[in-house]
Short mmCIF file of N, CA and C in Angstrom, two decimals:
data_model
loop_
_atom_site.label_atom_id
_atom_site.label_comp_id
_atom_site.label_asym_id
_atom_site.label_seq_id
_atom_site.Cartn_x
_atom_site.Cartn_y
_atom_site.Cartn_z
N MET P 1 15.13 -7.17 5.98
CA MET P 1 15.01 -8.34 6.82
C MET P 1 15.81 -9.49 6.24
N THR P 2 15.88 -9.58 4.93
CA THR P 2 16.65 -10.63 4.28
C THR P 2 18.13 -10.48 4.60
N ALA P 3 18.61 -9.24 4.64
CA ALA P 3 20.01 -9.00 4.99
C ALA P 3 20.30 -9.48 6.40
N LEU P 4 19.35 -9.30 7.29
CA LEU P 4 19.53 -9.74 8.67
C LEU P 4 19.61 -11.26 8.75
N ILE P 5 18.76 -11.94 8.02
CA ILE P 5 18.77 -13.41 8.02
C ILE P 5 20.07 -13.93 7.40
N ASN P 6 20.51 -13.30 6.31
CA ASN P 6 21.79 -13.70 5.70
C ASN P 6 22.95 -13.45 6.66
N HIS P 7 22.91 -12.34 7.37
CA HIS P 7 23.96 -12.03 8.35
C HIS P 7 23.98 -13.08 9.45
N PHE P 8 22.80 -13.51 9.88
CA PHE P 8 22.72 -14.53 10.93
C PHE P 8 23.27 -15.86 10.43
N HIS P 9 22.98 -16.22 9.18
CA HIS P 9 23.51 -17.46 8.63
C HIS P 9 25.03 -17.43 8.53
N GLU P 10 25.61 -16.27 8.25
CA GLU P 10 27.06 -16.16 8.15
C GLU P 10 27.73 -16.17 9.53
N ASN P 11 27.10 -15.52 10.49
CA ASN P 11 27.66 -15.43 11.85
C ASN P 11 26.70 -16.10 12.82
N HIS P 12 26.87 -17.36 13.04
CA HIS P 12 25.91 -18.11 13.87
C HIS P 12 25.92 -17.70 15.33
N ASP P 13 26.95 -17.04 15.78
CA ASP P 13 27.02 -16.66 17.19
C ASP P 13 26.35 -15.32 17.48
N SER P 14 25.79 -14.67 16.49
CA SER P 14 25.20 -13.33 16.68
C SER P 14 23.68 -13.40 16.72
N LEU P 15 23.14 -14.10 17.69
CA LEU P 15 21.69 -14.19 17.85
C LEU P 15 21.12 -12.92 18.50
N ARG P 16 21.93 -12.25 19.28
CA ARG P 16 21.47 -11.04 19.98
C ARG P 16 21.03 -9.93 19.03
N PRO P 17 21.79 -9.60 17.97
CA PRO P 17 21.30 -8.57 17.04
C PRO P 17 20.02 -8.98 16.32
N LEU P 18 19.89 -10.27 16.02
CA LEU P 18 18.68 -10.75 15.38
C LEU P 18 17.47 -10.51 16.27
N ILE P 19 17.61 -10.82 17.54
CA ILE P 19 16.50 -10.62 18.49
C ILE P 19 16.18 -9.13 18.63
N ARG P 20 17.22 -8.29 18.69
CA ARG P 20 16.98 -6.85 18.81
C ARG P 20 16.21 -6.30 17.61
N VAL P 21 16.63 -6.69 16.42
CA VAL P 21 15.96 -6.19 15.21
C VAL P 21 14.54 -6.72 15.13
N LEU P 22 14.34 -7.98 15.47
CA LEU P 22 12.98 -8.53 15.45
C LEU P 22 12.09 -7.81 16.46
N CYS P 23 12.64 -7.47 17.62
CA CYS P 23 11.86 -6.71 18.61
C CYS P 23 11.49 -5.33 18.07
N PHE P 24 12.44 -4.67 17.40
CA PHE P 24 12.13 -3.37 16.79
C PHE P 24 11.01 -3.50 15.76
N HIS P 25 11.05 -4.53 14.95
CA HIS P 25 10.02 -4.72 13.93
C HIS P 25 8.66 -5.00 14.56
N VAL P 26 8.62 -5.87 15.55
CA VAL P 26 7.35 -6.20 16.20
C VAL P 26 6.79 -5.00 16.94
N LEU P 27 7.62 -4.30 17.69
CA LEU P 27 7.14 -3.12 18.41
C LEU P 27 6.70 -2.02 17.45
N GLY P 28 7.42 -1.85 16.35
CA GLY P 28 7.00 -0.88 15.34
C GLY P 28 5.67 -1.22 14.73
N TYR P 29 5.46 -2.51 14.45
CA TYR P 29 4.18 -2.94 13.88
C TYR P 29 3.06 -2.72 14.88
N MET P 30 3.28 -3.06 16.13
CA MET P 30 2.24 -2.88 17.14
C MET P 30 1.92 -1.40 17.34
N ALA P 31 2.94 -0.56 17.37
CA ALA P 31 2.71 0.87 17.53
C ALA P 31 1.94 1.44 16.35
N MET P 32 2.30 1.01 15.14
CA MET P 32 1.58 1.48 13.96
C MET P 32 0.12 1.06 14.00
N PHE P 33 -0.13 -0.17 14.39
CA PHE P 33 -1.51 -0.64 14.48
C PHE P 33 -2.30 0.18 15.48
N MET P 34 -1.72 0.45 16.65
CA MET P 34 -2.44 1.20 17.67
C MET P 34 -2.70 2.64 17.23
N ILE P 35 -1.74 3.27 16.58
CA ILE P 35 -1.92 4.64 16.12
C ILE P 35 -2.99 4.72 15.03
N ILE P 36 -2.90 3.84 14.06
CA ILE P 36 -3.89 3.87 12.98
C ILE P 36 -5.28 3.49 13.49
N TYR P 37 -5.34 2.55 14.42
CA TYR P 37 -6.64 2.20 15.01
C TYR P 37 -7.23 3.38 15.76
N LYS P 38 -6.41 4.09 16.50
CA LYS P 38 -6.90 5.25 17.24
C LYS P 38 -7.40 6.34 16.29
N VAL P 39 -6.65 6.60 15.23
CA VAL P 39 -7.08 7.59 14.24
C VAL P 39 -8.40 7.16 13.61
N TRP P 40 -8.52 5.88 13.28
CA TRP P 40 -9.74 5.38 12.66
C TRP P 40 -10.92 5.49 13.63
N SER P 41 -10.72 5.15 14.91
CA SER P 41 -11.83 5.21 15.86
C SER P 41 -12.26 6.65 16.12
N ILE P 42 -11.30 7.58 16.18
CA ILE P 42 -11.67 8.99 16.34
C ILE P 42 -12.43 9.47 15.11
N HIS P 43 -11.98 9.08 13.94
CA HIS P 43 -12.65 9.44 12.70
C HIS P 43 -14.09 8.91 12.70
N ARG P 44 -14.27 7.66 13.08
CA ARG P 44 -15.59 7.05 13.08
C ARG P 44 -16.51 7.73 14.09
N SER P 45 -16.00 7.99 15.30
CA SER P 45 -16.84 8.62 16.32
C SER P 45 -17.17 10.06 15.97
N THR P 46 -16.25 10.76 15.33
CA THR P 46 -16.52 12.13 14.91
C THR P 46 -17.63 12.18 13.88
N LEU P 47 -17.59 11.26 12.95
CA LEU P 47 -18.61 11.25 11.90
C LEU P 47 -19.97 10.82 12.41
N THR P 48 -20.02 9.96 13.44
CA THR P 48 -21.32 9.53 13.95
C THR P 48 -21.95 10.57 14.88
N ILE P 49 -21.12 11.35 15.59
CA ILE P 49 -21.64 12.34 16.54
C ILE P 49 -22.11 13.60 15.83
N SER P 50 -21.33 14.09 14.90
CA SER P 50 -21.61 15.39 14.29
C SER P 50 -22.29 15.23 12.94
N GLN P 51 -22.80 16.33 12.48
CA GLN P 51 -23.38 16.38 11.16
C GLN P 51 -22.25 16.40 10.13
N PRO P 52 -22.34 15.55 9.13
CA PRO P 52 -21.26 15.57 8.14
C PRO P 52 -21.23 16.89 7.36
N SER P 53 -20.04 17.40 7.19
CA SER P 53 -19.86 18.59 6.39
C SER P 53 -18.66 18.38 5.49
N ARG P 54 -18.55 19.21 4.50
CA ARG P 54 -17.45 19.05 3.54
C ARG P 54 -16.09 19.26 4.20
N HIS P 55 -15.99 20.26 5.09
CA HIS P 55 -14.72 20.55 5.75
C HIS P 55 -14.30 19.39 6.67
N LYS P 56 -15.23 18.85 7.44
CA LYS P 56 -14.89 17.75 8.32
C LYS P 56 -14.49 16.50 7.53
N THR P 57 -15.18 16.25 6.44
CA THR P 57 -14.87 15.10 5.62
C THR P 57 -13.48 15.23 5.00
N ILE P 58 -13.15 16.40 4.51
CA ILE P 58 -11.82 16.63 3.92
C ILE P 58 -10.75 16.53 5.01
N PHE P 59 -11.01 17.11 6.19
CA PHE P 59 -10.04 17.06 7.28
C PHE P 59 -9.78 15.63 7.75
N THR P 60 -10.85 14.86 7.99
CA THR P 60 -10.65 13.49 8.45
C THR P 60 -10.05 12.62 7.35
N GLY P 61 -10.40 12.88 6.11
CA GLY P 61 -9.77 12.15 5.00
C GLY P 61 -8.29 12.45 4.90
N ALA P 62 -7.90 13.70 5.14
CA ALA P 62 -6.49 14.07 5.11
C ALA P 62 -5.73 13.40 6.26
N ILE P 63 -6.34 13.33 7.42
CA ILE P 63 -5.70 12.65 8.56
C ILE P 63 -5.52 11.17 8.25
N LEU P 64 -6.54 10.52 7.71
CA LEU P 64 -6.41 9.11 7.36
C LEU P 64 -5.37 8.90 6.26
N ALA P 65 -5.29 9.80 5.31
CA ALA P 65 -4.28 9.68 4.24
C ALA P 65 -2.88 9.85 4.81
N MET P 66 -2.70 10.81 5.73
CA MET P 66 -1.39 11.00 6.34
C MET P 66 -0.99 9.79 7.19
N SER P 67 -1.96 9.19 7.87
CA SER P 67 -1.63 8.02 8.69
C SER P 67 -1.27 6.82 7.83
N SER P 68 -1.70 6.81 6.58
CA SER P 68 -1.33 5.70 5.70
C SER P 68 0.14 5.77 5.28
N PHE P 69 0.79 6.93 5.43
CA PHE P 69 2.21 7.05 5.14
C PHE P 69 3.09 6.60 6.30
N MET P 70 2.50 6.33 7.45
CA MET P 70 3.30 5.96 8.61
C MET P 70 3.96 4.58 8.48
N PRO P 71 3.29 3.54 7.98
CA PRO P 71 3.98 2.25 7.87
C PRO P 71 5.26 2.28 7.05
N PRO P 72 5.29 2.94 5.88
CA PRO P 72 6.58 2.99 5.17
C PRO P 72 7.65 3.76 5.95
N LEU P 73 7.27 4.79 6.67
CA LEU P 73 8.25 5.53 7.47
C LEU P 73 8.81 4.66 8.59
N VAL P 74 7.95 3.88 9.23
CA VAL P 74 8.41 2.98 10.28
C VAL P 74 9.30 1.90 9.68
N GLN P 75 8.95 1.40 8.51
CA GLN P 75 9.78 0.39 7.85
C GLN P 75 11.16 0.96 7.50
N MET P 76 11.21 2.20 7.04
CA MET P 76 12.50 2.82 6.75
C MET P 76 13.32 3.01 8.02
N ALA P 77 12.67 3.42 9.11
CA ALA P 77 13.38 3.58 10.38
C ALA P 77 13.90 2.24 10.88
N ASN P 78 13.10 1.20 10.75
CA ASN P 78 13.56 -0.13 11.17
C ASN P 78 14.72 -0.60 10.29
N GLY P 79 14.70 -0.31 9.01
CA GLY P 79 15.81 -0.67 8.13
C GLY P 79 17.09 0.06 8.53
N TYR P 80 16.96 1.32 8.91
CA TYR P 80 18.12 2.08 9.36
C TYR P 80 18.68 1.49 10.66
N ARG P 81 17.78 1.17 11.60
CA ARG P 81 18.22 0.56 12.86
C ARG P 81 18.90 -0.78 12.59
N GLN P 82 18.32 -1.55 11.67
CA GLN P 82 18.88 -2.86 11.35
C GLN P 82 20.30 -2.71 10.79
N SER P 83 20.51 -1.75 9.89
CA SER P 83 21.84 -1.56 9.34
C SER P 83 22.83 -1.07 10.40
N CYS P 84 22.36 -0.24 11.34
CA CYS P 84 23.24 0.20 12.43
C CYS P 84 23.61 -0.96 13.34
N ILE P 85 22.63 -1.82 13.65
CA ILE P 85 22.91 -2.97 14.51
C ILE P 85 23.86 -3.93 13.85
N LEU P 86 23.65 -4.18 12.54
CA LEU P 86 24.52 -5.12 11.84
C LEU P 86 25.92 -4.57 11.67
N SER P 87 26.04 -3.25 11.48
CA SER P 87 27.37 -2.67 11.30
C SER P 87 28.15 -2.60 12.61
N SER P 88 27.45 -2.62 13.73
CA SER P 88 28.15 -2.55 15.01
C SER P 88 28.73 -3.89 15.42
N ASP P 89 28.30 -4.98 14.78
CA ASP P 89 28.84 -6.31 15.11
C ASP P 89 30.15 -6.56 14.41
#
């Protein structure tokens, strides 16, 4: 994100790439929030409806752990998009 701000300071006429990258970041954040919230709500409802067992606890814990890796992946994808947008200008 710092590279994008520095690029904007150097090229004052390129507001369009800044807006595109900011939209990608905001949409990525919103999508991540909705996905993790959905995983958490399914996890919570599953545990309240059924009897807790070791297999279900391990399975839901694994799903929650895997969903915790999603924000860095989205951040890496946004960084790649940002570099592509900046290089196309």
